[in-house]
CSV table of C-alpha atoms and ligand atoms in Angstrom, one decimal:
chain,number,residue,atom,x,y,z
A,656,MET,CA,53.4,-93.6,39.5
A,657,LEU,CA,55.2,-92.1,36.6
A,658,ILE,CA,53.9,-91.8,33.1
A,659,TYR,CA,55.8,-90.5,30.1
A,660,ASN,CA,53.6,-87.7,28.9
A,661,THR,CA,54.2,-86.9,25.2
A,662,LEU,CA,52.9,-83.4,25.9
A,663,LYS,CA,55.6,-82.6,28.4
A,664,LYS,CA,58.2,-84.9,26.8
A,665,MET,CA,59.1,-86.3,30.2
A,666,LYS,CA,57.9,-88.7,32.8
A,667,GLU,CA,55.4,-87.1,35.2
A,668,GLU,CA,53.7,-88.2,38.4
A,669,PHE,CA,50.3,-89.5,37.6
A,670,ILE,CA,47.6,-87.6,39.4
A,671,PRO,CA,44.2,-88.2,38.0
A,672,LEU,CA,41.6,-85.4,38.1
A,673,GLN,CA,39.2,-87.2,40.4
A,674,PRO,CA,40.8,-90.1,42.0
A,675,PRO,CA,40.0,-93.0,42.2
A,676,ASN,CA,38.3,-92.4,38.9
A,677,VAL,CA,40.5,-92.3,35.7
A,678,THR,CA,39.2,-91.4,32.3
A,679,MET,CA,41.0,-93.0,29.4
A,680,TYR,CA,40.4,-92.6,25.6
A,681,VAL,CA,42.1,-94.7,22.9
A,682,CYS,CA,41.9,-94.0,19.2
A,683,GLY,CA,40.3,-97.1,17.8
A,684,PRO,CA,40.2,-98.7,14.4
A,685,THR,CA,38.9,-97.4,11.1
A,686,VAL,CA,36.7,-100.3,10.1
A,687,TYR,CA,37.5,-100.9,6.5
A,688,ASP,CA,39.4,-104.1,6.9
A,689,PHE,CA,40.6,-106.6,9.5
A,690,PHE,CA,43.1,-105.0,11.8
A,691,HIS,CA,46.8,-106.0,11.6
A,692,ILE,CA,49.1,-107.2,14.3
A,693,GLY,CA,50.6,-103.7,14.4
A,694,ASN,CA,47.3,-102.2,15.4
A,695,ALA,CA,47.0,-105.1,17.9
A,696,ARG,CA,50.1,-103.8,19.7
A,697,THR,CA,48.4,-100.5,20.4
A,698,PHE,CA,45.1,-102.2,21.5
A,699,VAL,CA,46.9,-104.8,23.7
A,700,MET,CA,49.3,-102.3,25.3
A,701,SER,CA,46.5,-99.9,26.1
A,702,ASP,CA,44.6,-102.9,27.6
A,703,ILE,CA,47.6,-103.7,29.8
A,704,ILE,CA,47.9,-100.1,31.0
A,705,ARG,CA,44.2,-100.0,31.8
A,706,ARG,CA,44.5,-103.4,33.7
A,707,TYR,CA,47.4,-102.1,35.7
A,708,LEU,CA,45.5,-98.9,36.7
A,709,GLU,CA,42.8,-101.2,37.9
A,710,TYR,CA,45.4,-103.3,39.8
A,711,LYS,CA,46.3,-100.0,41.6
A,712,GLY,CA,42.7,-99.6,42.6
A,713,TYR,CA,41.7,-96.9,40.1
A,714,LYS,CA,38.2,-97.1,38.6
A,715,VAL,CA,38.9,-96.7,34.9
A,716,LYS,CA,36.3,-95.5,32.4
A,717,PHE,CA,37.8,-96.8,29.2
A,718,VAL,CA,36.5,-95.5,25.8
A,719,MET,CA,37.7,-96.7,22.4
A,720,ASN,CA,36.0,-95.2,19.4
A,721,ILE,CA,35.1,-96.8,16.1
A,722,THR,CA,35.8,-94.7,13.0
A,723,ASP,CA,33.0,-95.9,10.8
A,724,ILE,CA,32.9,-93.2,8.3
A,725,ASP,CA,36.1,-92.3,6.5
A,726,ASP,CA,37.7,-92.0,3.0
A,727,LYS,CA,39.1,-95.5,3.2
A,728,ILE,CA,35.7,-97.0,4.0
A,729,ILE,CA,34.1,-95.0,1.1
A,730,LYS,CA,36.9,-96.1,-1.3
A,731,LYS,CA,36.3,-99.8,-0.4
A,732,SER,CA,32.6,-99.3,-0.7
A,733,ASN,CA,33.0,-97.9,-4.3
A,734,GLU,CA,35.5,-100.7,-5.2
A,735,GLU,CA,33.3,-103.5,-4.0
A,736,LYS,CA,30.0,-101.8,-4.8
A,737,ILE,CA,28.7,-102.4,-1.3
A,738,PRO,CA,27.2,-99.6,0.8
A,739,ALA,CA,29.8,-98.0,3.1
A,740,SER,CA,27.6,-98.8,6.2
A,741,GLN,CA,27.8,-102.5,5.3
A,742,ILE,CA,31.6,-102.4,5.0
A,743,ALA,CA,31.8,-100.7,8.4
A,744,ASP,CA,29.4,-103.1,10.0
A,745,LYS,CA,31.3,-106.2,8.8
A,746,PHE,CA,34.6,-104.9,10.0
A,747,THR,CA,33.2,-103.6,13.3
A,748,LYS,CA,32.0,-107.1,14.1
A,749,ALA,CA,35.4,-108.5,13.0
A,750,PHE,CA,37.1,-105.9,15.3
A,751,PHE,CA,35.1,-107.1,18.3
A,752,ASP,CA,35.8,-110.7,17.5
A,753,ASP,CA,39.5,-110.2,17.2
A,754,ILE,CA,39.7,-108.0,20.4
A,755,ASN,CA,38.0,-110.9,22.1
A,756,TYR,CA,40.4,-113.5,20.8
A,757,LEU,CA,43.3,-111.3,22.0
A,758,LYS,CA,41.8,-111.3,25.5
A,759,ILE,CA,41.4,-107.5,25.5
A,760,ASN,CA,38.9,-106.4,28.1
A,761,SER,CA,35.8,-104.8,26.6
A,762,ALA,CA,35.7,-101.0,26.7
A,763,ASP,CA,33.1,-99.3,28.8
A,764,VAL,CA,32.0,-97.6,25.6
A,765,ASN,CA,32.9,-98.1,21.9
A,766,PRO,CA,31.3,-95.0,20.4
A,767,LYS,CA,30.8,-94.9,16.6
A,768,ALA,CA,31.3,-91.7,14.7
A,769,THR,CA,28.1,-92.1,12.8
A,770,GLU,CA,26.1,-92.3,16.0
A,771,HIS,CA,27.6,-88.9,17.1
A,772,ILE,CA,26.9,-86.7,14.1
A,773,ASN,CA,24.8,-84.3,16.2
A,774,ASP,CA,27.5,-83.9,18.8
A,775,ILE,CA,30.1,-83.4,16.0
A,776,ILE,CA,27.9,-80.7,14.4
A,777,GLU,CA,27.4,-78.9,17.7
A,778,LEU,CA,31.1,-78.9,18.3
A,779,ILE,CA,31.8,-77.5,14.8
A,780,LYS,CA,29.1,-74.8,15.3
A,781,LYS,CA,30.8,-73.8,18.6
A,782,LEU,CA,34.2,-73.5,16.8
A,783,GLU,CA,32.5,-71.4,14.0
A,784,ASP,CA,30.8,-69.1,16.6
A,785,LYS,CA,34.2,-68.6,18.3
A,786,GLY,CA,35.9,-67.8,15.1
A,787,PHE,CA,38.1,-70.9,14.8
A,788,ALA,CA,36.3,-72.4,11.9
A,789,TYR,CA,35.4,-71.1,8.4
A,790,ASN,CA,33.0,-72.4,5.9
A,791,VAL,CA,33.8,-72.4,2.1
A,792,ASN,CA,30.8,-73.5,0.1
A,793,GLY,CA,29.9,-76.4,2.5
A,794,ASP,CA,33.4,-77.4,3.4
A,795,VAL,CA,34.3,-76.3,6.9
A,796,PHE,CA,37.9,-75.9,8.0
A,797,PHE,CA,39.7,-75.3,11.3
A,798,ASP,CA,41.8,-72.1,11.2
A,799,VAL,CA,45.1,-73.3,12.6
A,800,LEU,CA,46.6,-69.8,12.9
A,801,LYS,CA,43.8,-68.8,15.3
A,802,PHE,CA,44.9,-71.4,17.9
A,803,PRO,CA,48.1,-70.2,19.6
A,804,GLY,CA,49.0,-73.5,21.1
A,805,TYR,CA,49.1,-75.3,17.8
A,806,GLY,CA,52.1,-77.7,17.7
A,807,LYS,CA,52.5,-78.1,21.4
A,808,LEU,CA,52.1,-81.9,21.4
A,809,SER,CA,54.2,-82.7,18.4
A,810,GLY,CA,56.8,-80.0,19.0
A,811,LYS,CA,56.2,-78.7,15.5
A,812,LYS,CA,56.3,-74.9,14.8
A,813,ILE,CA,53.7,-73.5,12.5
A,814,ASP,CA,56.2,-71.7,10.2
A,815,GLU,CA,58.3,-74.8,9.9
A,816,LEU,CA,55.2,-76.8,9.1
A,817,GLU,CA,54.2,-74.3,6.5
A,818,ALA,CA,57.6,-74.4,4.9
A,819,GLY,CA,57.5,-78.2,4.7
A,820,ALA,CA,53.9,-78.5,3.6
A,821,ARG,CA,53.3,-79.7,0.1
A,822,ILE,CA,51.1,-77.4,-2.0
A,823,ASP,CA,47.7,-78.4,-0.9
A,824,VAL,CA,45.3,-79.3,-3.7
A,825,ASN,CA,42.4,-77.8,-1.8
A,826,GLU,CA,42.3,-74.2,-2.9
A,827,ASN,CA,39.5,-73.4,-0.5
A,828,LYS,CA,41.8,-73.4,2.6
A,829,LYS,CA,43.3,-70.2,3.9
A,830,ASN,CA,46.4,-72.0,5.1
A,831,PRO,CA,47.6,-75.4,3.9
A,832,LEU,CA,47.7,-76.6,7.6
A,833,ASP,CA,44.0,-75.9,8.1
A,834,PHE,CA,42.2,-79.2,8.3
A,835,SER,CA,38.6,-80.4,7.5
A,836,LEU,CA,36.0,-80.3,10.2
A,837,TRP,CA,33.1,-81.0,7.8
A,838,LYS,CA,33.4,-82.3,4.3
A,839,LYS,CA,30.9,-81.3,1.7
A,840,ALA,CA,29.0,-84.3,0.3
A,841,LYS,CA,30.2,-85.7,-3.0
A,842,GLU,CA,28.2,-87.8,-5.4
A,843,GLY,CA,27.5,-91.3,-4.1
A,844,GLU,CA,29.0,-90.7,-0.6
A,845,PRO,CA,27.1,-91.1,2.7
A,846,SER,CA,26.1,-87.7,4.0
A,847,TRP,CA,24.2,-86.0,6.8
A,848,GLU,CA,22.2,-82.8,7.0
A,849,SER,CA,24.1,-79.9,8.7
A,850,PRO,CA,24.0,-76.1,8.9
A,851,TRP,CA,26.6,-76.1,6.1
A,852,GLY,CA,24.6,-78.4,3.8
A,853,ARG,CA,24.9,-82.2,3.4
A,854,GLY,CA,28.2,-83.6,4.2
A,855,ARG,CA,30.2,-85.8,6.6
A,856,PRO,CA,32.6,-85.1,9.5
A,857,GLY,CA,36.4,-85.0,9.3
A,858,TRP,CA,38.3,-87.6,11.2
A,859,HIS,CA,39.9,-85.4,13.9
A,860,ILE,CA,36.6,-83.8,15.1
A,861,GLU,CA,35.1,-87.2,15.6
A,862,CYS,CA,37.5,-88.0,18.4
A,863,SER,CA,37.2,-84.6,20.1
A,864,ALA,CA,33.4,-84.9,20.1
A,865,MET,CA,33.2,-88.5,21.3
A,866,SER,CA,35.8,-88.0,24.0
A,867,THR,CA,33.9,-85.0,25.4
A,868,CYS,CA,30.6,-86.7,25.1
A,869,HIS,CA,31.6,-89.8,27.1
A,870,LEU,CA,34.4,-88.6,29.3
A,871,GLY,CA,34.0,-84.8,29.7
A,872,LYS,CA,36.0,-81.8,28.6
A,873,THR,CA,39.2,-82.7,30.3
A,874,ILE,CA,40.3,-86.3,30.4
A,875,ASP,CA,43.1,-88.0,32.3
A,876,ILE,CA,44.7,-90.2,29.6
A,877,HIS,CA,44.5,-90.2,25.8
A,878,ALA,CA,46.4,-92.9,23.9
A,879,GLY,CA,47.2,-94.1,20.4
A,880,GLY,CA,50.0,-95.1,18.1
A,881,ASN,CA,52.9,-92.8,17.4
A,882,ASP,CA,51.6,-92.0,14.0
A,883,LEU,CA,48.7,-90.2,15.5
A,884,ILE,CA,50.7,-87.5,17.4
A,885,PHE,CA,50.7,-85.4,14.3
A,886,PRO,CA,48.3,-84.3,12.9
A,887,HIS,CA,45.5,-86.3,14.5
A,888,HIS,CA,46.2,-85.6,18.2
A,889,GLU,CA,47.5,-82.1,17.6
A,890,ASN,CA,44.3,-81.3,15.8
A,891,GLU,CA,42.2,-82.9,18.6
A,892,ILE,CA,43.9,-80.6,21.1
A,893,ALA,CA,43.3,-77.5,18.9
A,894,GLN,CA,39.6,-78.3,18.4
A,895,SER,CA,38.8,-79.2,22.0
A,896,GLU,CA,40.8,-76.5,23.7
A,897,ALA,CA,39.6,-73.8,21.3
A,898,ALA,CA,36.0,-74.9,21.9
A,899,PHE,CA,36.1,-75.4,25.7
A,900,GLU,CA,38.9,-73.2,26.8
A,901,GLN,CA,40.3,-75.8,29.2
A,902,GLN,CA,43.0,-78.5,29.0
A,903,PHE,CA,41.8,-81.4,26.8
A,904,VAL,CA,44.1,-84.2,28.1
A,905,LYS,CA,46.4,-84.5,31.1
A,906,TYR,CA,48.6,-87.4,30.0
A,907,TRP,CA,49.2,-88.3,26.4
A,908,ILE,CA,50.5,-91.8,25.9
A,909,HIS,CA,51.9,-93.0,22.5
A,910,PHE,CA,52.8,-96.5,21.4
A,911,GLY,CA,55.8,-97.3,19.2
A,912,PHE,CA,55.3,-99.0,15.9
A,913,LEU,CA,55.4,-102.7,15.3
A,914,ASN,CA,57.8,-103.0,12.5
A,915,ILE,CA,58.7,-105.6,9.9
A,916,GLN,CA,62.4,-105.5,9.1
A,917,ASP,CA,62.6,-102.1,10.6
A,918,GLU,CA,59.7,-100.7,8.6
A,919,LYS,CA,56.4,-99.7,10.1
A,920,MET,CA,53.8,-102.4,9.5
A,921,SER,CA,51.0,-100.8,7.6
A,922,LYS,CA,48.1,-101.4,5.2
A,923,SER,CA,49.5,-99.0,2.7
A,924,LEU,CA,52.9,-100.6,2.6
A,925,GLY,CA,51.3,-104.0,2.3
A,926,ASN,CA,53.8,-105.5,4.8
A,927,PHE,CA,51.2,-106.6,7.3
A,928,PHE,CA,49.7,-109.7,8.9
A,929,THR,CA,46.2,-109.5,10.2
A,930,ALA,CA,45.8,-110.3,13.8
A,931,ARG,CA,43.4,-113.1,13.0
A,932,ASP,CA,46.0,-114.8,10.8
A,933,VAL,CA,48.7,-114.5,13.5
A,934,LEU,CA,46.2,-115.9,16.0
A,935,LYS,CA,45.9,-119.1,13.8
A,936,LYS,CA,49.6,-119.8,14.5
A,937,TYR,CA,50.1,-118.4,18.0
A,938,SER,CA,48.0,-118.1,21.1
A,939,ALA,CA,46.7,-114.8,22.3
A,940,ALA,CA,48.8,-115.3,25.5
A,941,ALA,CA,52.0,-115.6,23.4
A,942,ILE,CA,51.1,-112.5,21.4
A,943,ARG,CA,50.5,-110.5,24.5
A,944,PHE,CA,53.6,-111.8,26.1
A,945,PHE,CA,55.6,-110.9,23.0
A,946,PHE,CA,54.3,-107.3,23.2
A,947,SER,CA,54.9,-107.1,26.9
A,948,GLN,CA,58.6,-107.9,26.6
A,949,SER,CA,59.4,-104.6,25.1
A,950,TYR,CA,58.9,-101.0,26.2
A,951,TYR,CA,55.5,-99.8,24.8
A,952,GLY,CA,56.9,-96.5,23.5
A,953,GLY,CA,59.7,-97.9,21.4
A,954,PRO,CA,59.8,-99.8,18.1
A,955,LEU,CA,59.4,-103.5,18.1
A,956,ASN,CA,60.2,-105.9,15.3
A,957,PHE,CA,57.7,-108.6,14.5
A,958,SER,CA,59.2,-112.1,13.9
A,959,ASP,CA,58.1,-115.7,14.0
A,960,ASP,CA,61.1,-116.6,16.1
A,961,LEU,CA,60.2,-114.2,18.8
A,962,LEU,CA,56.6,-115.4,18.9
A,963,THR,CA,57.7,-119.0,19.0
A,964,ALA,CA,60.1,-118.1,21.8
A,965,SER,CA,57.2,-116.4,23.6
A,966,GLU,CA,55.0,-119.4,23.3
A,967,LYS,CA,57.8,-121.5,24.8
A,968,GLY,CA,58.6,-119.0,27.5
A,969,LEU,CA,55.0,-119.1,28.8
A,970,GLU,CA,55.4,-122.9,29.5
A,971,LYS,CA,57.5,-122.0,32.5
A,972,ILE,CA,54.7,-120.0,34.1
A,973,ASN,CA,52.1,-122.5,33.1
A,974,ASN,CA,54.1,-125.4,34.6
A,975,LEU,CA,54.4,-123.4,37.8
A,976,VAL,CA,50.7,-122.9,37.9
A,977,GLN,CA,50.2,-126.6,37.4
A,978,THR,CA,52.6,-127.5,40.2
A,979,ALA,CA,51.1,-125.0,42.6
A,980,LYS,CA,47.6,-126.4,41.8
A,981,GLU,CA,48.7,-130.0,42.5
A,982,ARG,CA,50.4,-129.0,45.7
A,983,LEU,CA,47.2,-127.4,47.0
A,984,ASP,CA,45.9,-130.8,47.8
A,985,THR,CA,49.1,-132.7,48.7
A,986,ALA,CA,51.2,-130.1,50.5
A,987,GLY,CA,52.3,-130.5,54.1
A,988,ASN,CA,52.6,-127.7,56.5
A,989,ILE,CA,56.2,-126.8,56.7
A,990,LYS,CA,56.5,-123.0,57.1
A,991,SER,CA,57.9,-121.3,54.0
A,992,SER,CA,60.0,-118.1,54.4
A,993,PHE,CA,59.5,-117.2,50.8
A,994,ASP,CA,59.3,-113.4,50.5
A,995,PHE,CA,56.2,-112.7,48.4
A,996,GLU,CA,56.2,-109.1,49.4
A,997,LYS,CA,59.5,-108.5,47.7
A,998,TYR,CA,58.1,-109.7,44.4
A,999,TYR,CA,54.9,-107.6,44.6
A,1000,LYS,CA,57.1,-104.6,45.4
A,1001,ASP,CA,59.4,-105.2,42.5
A,1002,PHE,CA,56.5,-105.8,40.2
A,1003,GLU,CA,54.9,-102.5,41.2
A,1004,ALA,CA,58.1,-100.6,41.1
A,1005,ALA,CA,58.6,-101.7,37.5
A,1006,MET,CA,55.0,-100.9,36.4
A,1007,ASP,CA,55.0,-97.6,38.4
A,1008,ASP,CA,57.9,-96.5,36.3
A,1009,ASP,CA,56.0,-95.6,33.1
A,1010,PHE,CA,54.6,-99.2,32.7
A,1011,ASN,CA,58.0,-100.8,32.4
A,1012,THR,CA,56.5,-104.1,31.3
A,1013,PRO,CA,59.8,-105.8,30.3
A,1014,GLN,CA,61.1,-105.3,33.8
A,1015,ALA,CA,57.8,-106.4,35.4
A,1016,ILE,CA,57.8,-109.6,33.2
A,1017,GLY,CA,61.4,-110.1,34.4
A,1018,VAL,CA,60.1,-110.0,38.0
A,1019,ILE,CA,57.4,-112.6,37.2
A,1020,PHE,CA,60.0,-114.9,35.7
A,1021,ASP,CA,62.4,-114.5,38.5
A,1022,PHE,CA,59.5,-115.2,40.9
A,1023,ALA,CA,58.6,-118.4,38.9
A,1024,LYS,CA,62.2,-119.6,39.1
A,1025,GLN,CA,62.5,-119.1,42.8
A,1026,ALA,CA,59.1,-120.5,43.6
A,1027,ASN,CA,60.0,-123.6,41.6
A,1028,ILE,CA,63.2,-124.0,43.6
A,1029,GLU,CA,61.1,-123.7,46.7
A,1030,PHE,CA,58.8,-126.5,45.5
A,1031,VAL,CA,61.7,-128.7,44.5
A,1032,ASN,CA,63.8,-128.2,47.6
A,1033,ASN,CA,60.9,-128.2,50.0
A,1034,SER,CA,58.7,-130.9,48.8
A,1035,ALA,CA,56.5,-130.5,51.8
A,1036,ALA,CA,55.9,-126.8,51.1
A,1037,ASN,CA,52.7,-125.9,52.7
A,1038,ARG,CA,49.3,-125.2,51.2
A,1039,GLU,CA,49.5,-121.5,52.0
A,1040,PHE,CA,52.6,-121.2,49.9
A,1041,SER,CA,50.9,-122.8,46.9
A,1042,GLU,CA,47.9,-120.5,47.4
A,1043,ASN,CA,50.2,-117.5,47.5
A,1044,VAL,CA,52.0,-118.6,44.4
A,1045,ILE,CA,48.7,-118.8,42.6
A,1046,THR,CA,47.5,-115.5,43.9
A,1047,PHE,CA,50.7,-113.7,42.8
A,1048,LEU,CA,50.4,-115.1,39.3
A,1049,LYS,CA,46.7,-114.4,39.2
A,1050,LYS,CA,47.2,-110.7,40.1
A,1051,THR,CA,50.2,-110.1,37.8
A,1052,ALA,CA,50.5,-112.5,34.9
A,1053,GLN,CA,46.8,-113.1,34.5
A,1054,ASN,CA,44.9,-110.0,35.6
A,1055,VAL,CA,47.4,-107.4,34.4
A,1056,PHE,CA,49.2,-109.1,31.4
A,1057,GLY,CA,46.6,-111.6,30.3
A,1058,ILE,CA,49.3,-114.1,29.5
A,1059,ILE,CA,47.9,-117.0,31.6
A,1060,ASP,CA,44.5,-118.4,32.4
A,1061,ILE,CA,44.8,-120.1,35.7
A,1062,ASP,CA,41.4,-121.8,35.7
A,1063,ASN,CA,41.9,-123.1,32.1
A,1064,ASN,CA,45.6,-123.9,32.6
A,1065,LYS,CA,45.1,-127.6,31.9
A,1066,LYS,CA,44.0,-126.8,28.4
A,1067,ASP,CA,47.3,-125.2,27.5
A,1068,THR,CA,49.1,-128.4,28.7
A,1069,ALA,CA,46.8,-130.5,26.5
A,1070,ASN,CA,47.7,-128.2,23.6
A,1071,ASP,CA,51.3,-128.9,24.2
A,1072,VAL,CA,50.8,-132.6,24.1
A,1073,GLU,CA,48.8,-132.2,20.9
A,1074,ASP,CA,51.7,-130.2,19.4
A,1075,LYS,CA,54.1,-133.0,20.3
A,1076,LEU,CA,51.8,-135.7,18.8
A,1077,VAL,CA,51.4,-133.8,15.6
A,1078,LYS,CA,55.1,-133.4,15.3
A,1079,ILE,CA,55.6,-137.2,15.7
A,1080,LEU,CA,53.0,-137.8,13.0
A,1081,ILE,CA,54.8,-135.4,10.7
A,1082,LYS,CA,58.0,-137.3,11.2
A,1083,ILE,CA,56.3,-140.7,10.5
A,1084,ARG,CA,54.7,-139.2,7.4
A,1085,ALA,CA,58.1,-138.0,6.1
A,1086,GLU,CA,59.5,-141.5,6.5
A,1087,LEU,CA,56.5,-143.0,4.8
A,1088,LYS,CA,57.0,-140.7,1.8
A,1089,GLU,CA,60.6,-141.6,1.7
A,1090,GLY,CA,59.6,-145.2,1.4
A,1091,LYS,CA,57.0,-144.2,-1.3
A,1092,ASN,CA,54.1,-145.3,0.9
A,1093,TYR,CA,52.0,-142.4,-0.2
A,1094,LYS,CA,48.7,-144.1,0.7
A,1095,LEU,CA,49.5,-144.1,4.4
A,1096,ALA,CA,51.1,-140.6,4.2
A,1097,ASP,CA,47.9,-139.2,2.6
A,1098,PHE,CA,45.8,-141.0,5.2
A,1099,ILE,CA,47.7,-139.2,8.0
A,1100,ARG,CA,47.2,-135.9,6.3
A,1101,GLU,CA,43.5,-136.5,5.6
A,1102,GLU,CA,42.7,-137.7,9.1
A,1103,LEU,CA,44.5,-134.7,10.7
A,1104,SER,CA,42.6,-132.4,8.3
A,1105,LYS,CA,39.3,-133.8,9.6
A,1106,LEU,CA,40.5,-132.6,13.1
A,1107,GLY,CA,41.1,-129.1,11.7
A,1108,ILE,CA,44.9,-129.6,11.5
A,1109,GLN,CA,46.3,-128.7,8.1
A,1110,LEU,CA,49.7,-130.0,7.0
A,1111,LYS,CA,51.6,-128.0,4.5
A,1112,ASP,CA,54.5,-129.4,2.5
A,1113,ASN,CA,57.2,-127.0,1.6
A,1114,LYS,CA,59.9,-127.1,-1.1
A,1115,GLY,CA,62.6,-128.2,1.3
A,1116,GLY,CA,60.6,-131.2,2.2
A,1117,THR,CA,59.9,-129.8,5.7
A,1118,THR,CA,56.3,-129.8,6.8
A,1119,THR,CA,54.6,-127.2,8.9
A,1120,TYR,CA,51.1,-127.3,10.2
A,1121,TYR,CA,48.4,-124.9,11.4
A,1122,ARG,CA,45.0,-125.2,13.1
A,1123,GLN,CA,41.9,-123.9,11.4
B,226,LIG,P1,44.0,-97.3,12.1
B,226,LIG,O1,43.0,-98.3,12.0
B,226,LIG,O2,45.0,-97.3,11.0
B,226,LIG,O3,43.5,-95.9,12.4
B,226,LIG,O4,44.9,-97.6,13.5
B,226,LIG,C1,44.4,-98.0,14.7
B,226,LIG,C2,45.4,-97.8,15.8
B,226,LIG,O5,46.6,-98.6,15.6
B,226,LIG,C3,46.0,-96.3,15.9
B,226,LIG,O6,46.1,-96.0,17.3
B,226,LIG,C4,47.3,-96.4,15.2
B,226,LIG,O7,48.2,-95.4,15.7
B,226,LIG,C5,47.8,-97.8,15.6
B,226,LIG,N1,48.8,-98.4,14.6
B,226,LIG,C6,48.7,-98.4,13.3
B,226,LIG,N2,49.8,-99.0,12.8
B,226,LIG,C7,50.6,-99.4,13.8
B,226,LIG,C8,51.8,-100.2,14.0
B,226,LIG,N3,52.5,-100.6,12.9
B,226,LIG,N4,52.3,-100.4,15.2
B,226,LIG,C9,51.6,-100.0,16.3
B,226,LIG,N5,50.4,-99.3,16.2
B,226,LIG,C10,49.9,-99.0,15.0
B,227,LIG,ZN1,41.4,-90.3,17.5
């Protein structure tokens, strides 16, 4: 199995430290708001990678941290005059809810930074003892020039970085590239006791400490969005390798951005949709399918059209599941020569090549097409064939991609019918309004609203709807 390793800038054979165990750490959310659908890409794709490793028989220990103390949380706490811990609690809960809606499997551990303050302090002390950290009046910094490998992940050279660095406002640092390990407490900010006085941890040290605490000093896979390569992951390497004198991570995996009109979706640019809003319009399966159709490392543009197409595309697989289930009871026993092995092999070949999900999805759709032909042409296809169809889809589309739910497959079909019925009602309502029969038109709207289906009249006279 090959994985593109950002550290080596090439695909490498995946050899975990202690097979069949695999340790995997993904940088999780900073809990100051609902997460957006761009963050969701990173969370969903890391879930698919984890699920595929499990498909291969690996025992994955999966850790995703929660950054629950950070400048952004403090800012929001000041703006809303609510304690920072309350902001963090609210959005941590929202994070778990949304992860659940997106059918992302639970992590083995979701460590919180605030619950690891002691581990963080110990790590900073170690760095200080070894001469990699310096304290200036309660602010502790990492001394980048002391760590010879600095820049090896991002490919950046220290002198180039220095030349490009903007004059840093913090005069306490020896070098503008040095970064905070411990931040001295400011008025009104949450803080903890430490050997350097009251303060709070820097962001980068949180991940080094939590990763080591739950997965050990060297881990197999560390993942996150592309924006984290520099400085976050570069700094994690510097801290962990300076402290423990051994390799921090074997394989670094980075996810491309979800863009909107070729611009990164982000909170600061304001061009984002929260995952929970997108989930009001599209199913989790369609969102996961949309992400899976493009290579995880490249950019991907978000669009309603693509999500609608994904929703539609899934019908093909769901219809096949339905047919296979029906045939389980009615099939005859004519032998089928359908080559299931070929599809498993093709699926694995695609996924083994650096998780080539678009290709693997292609294999599943090709399989669906050919299996349907077999059902149509050979109406007496046997029970074993139907079972094998279900098993293939269960192992691939369900267990790895999470884009179908075989046991609840009927529900999706019912939703489709509902969709069609609502569209018929929308048409009737438009006619009624044309004929100025507003009473009946309003009646339709109100009755649908009671069922949680909201109609929305647009300027063009067209009407869209969404479920609450
Ligand atoms: P944050 O809460 O901003 O720290 O981000 C949580 C995770 O989502 C990190 O791994 C980020 O790299 C990732 N991320 C942020 N924005 C995007 C985006 N537009 N597309 C894909 N991943 C993103
Ligand atoms: Zn991190």
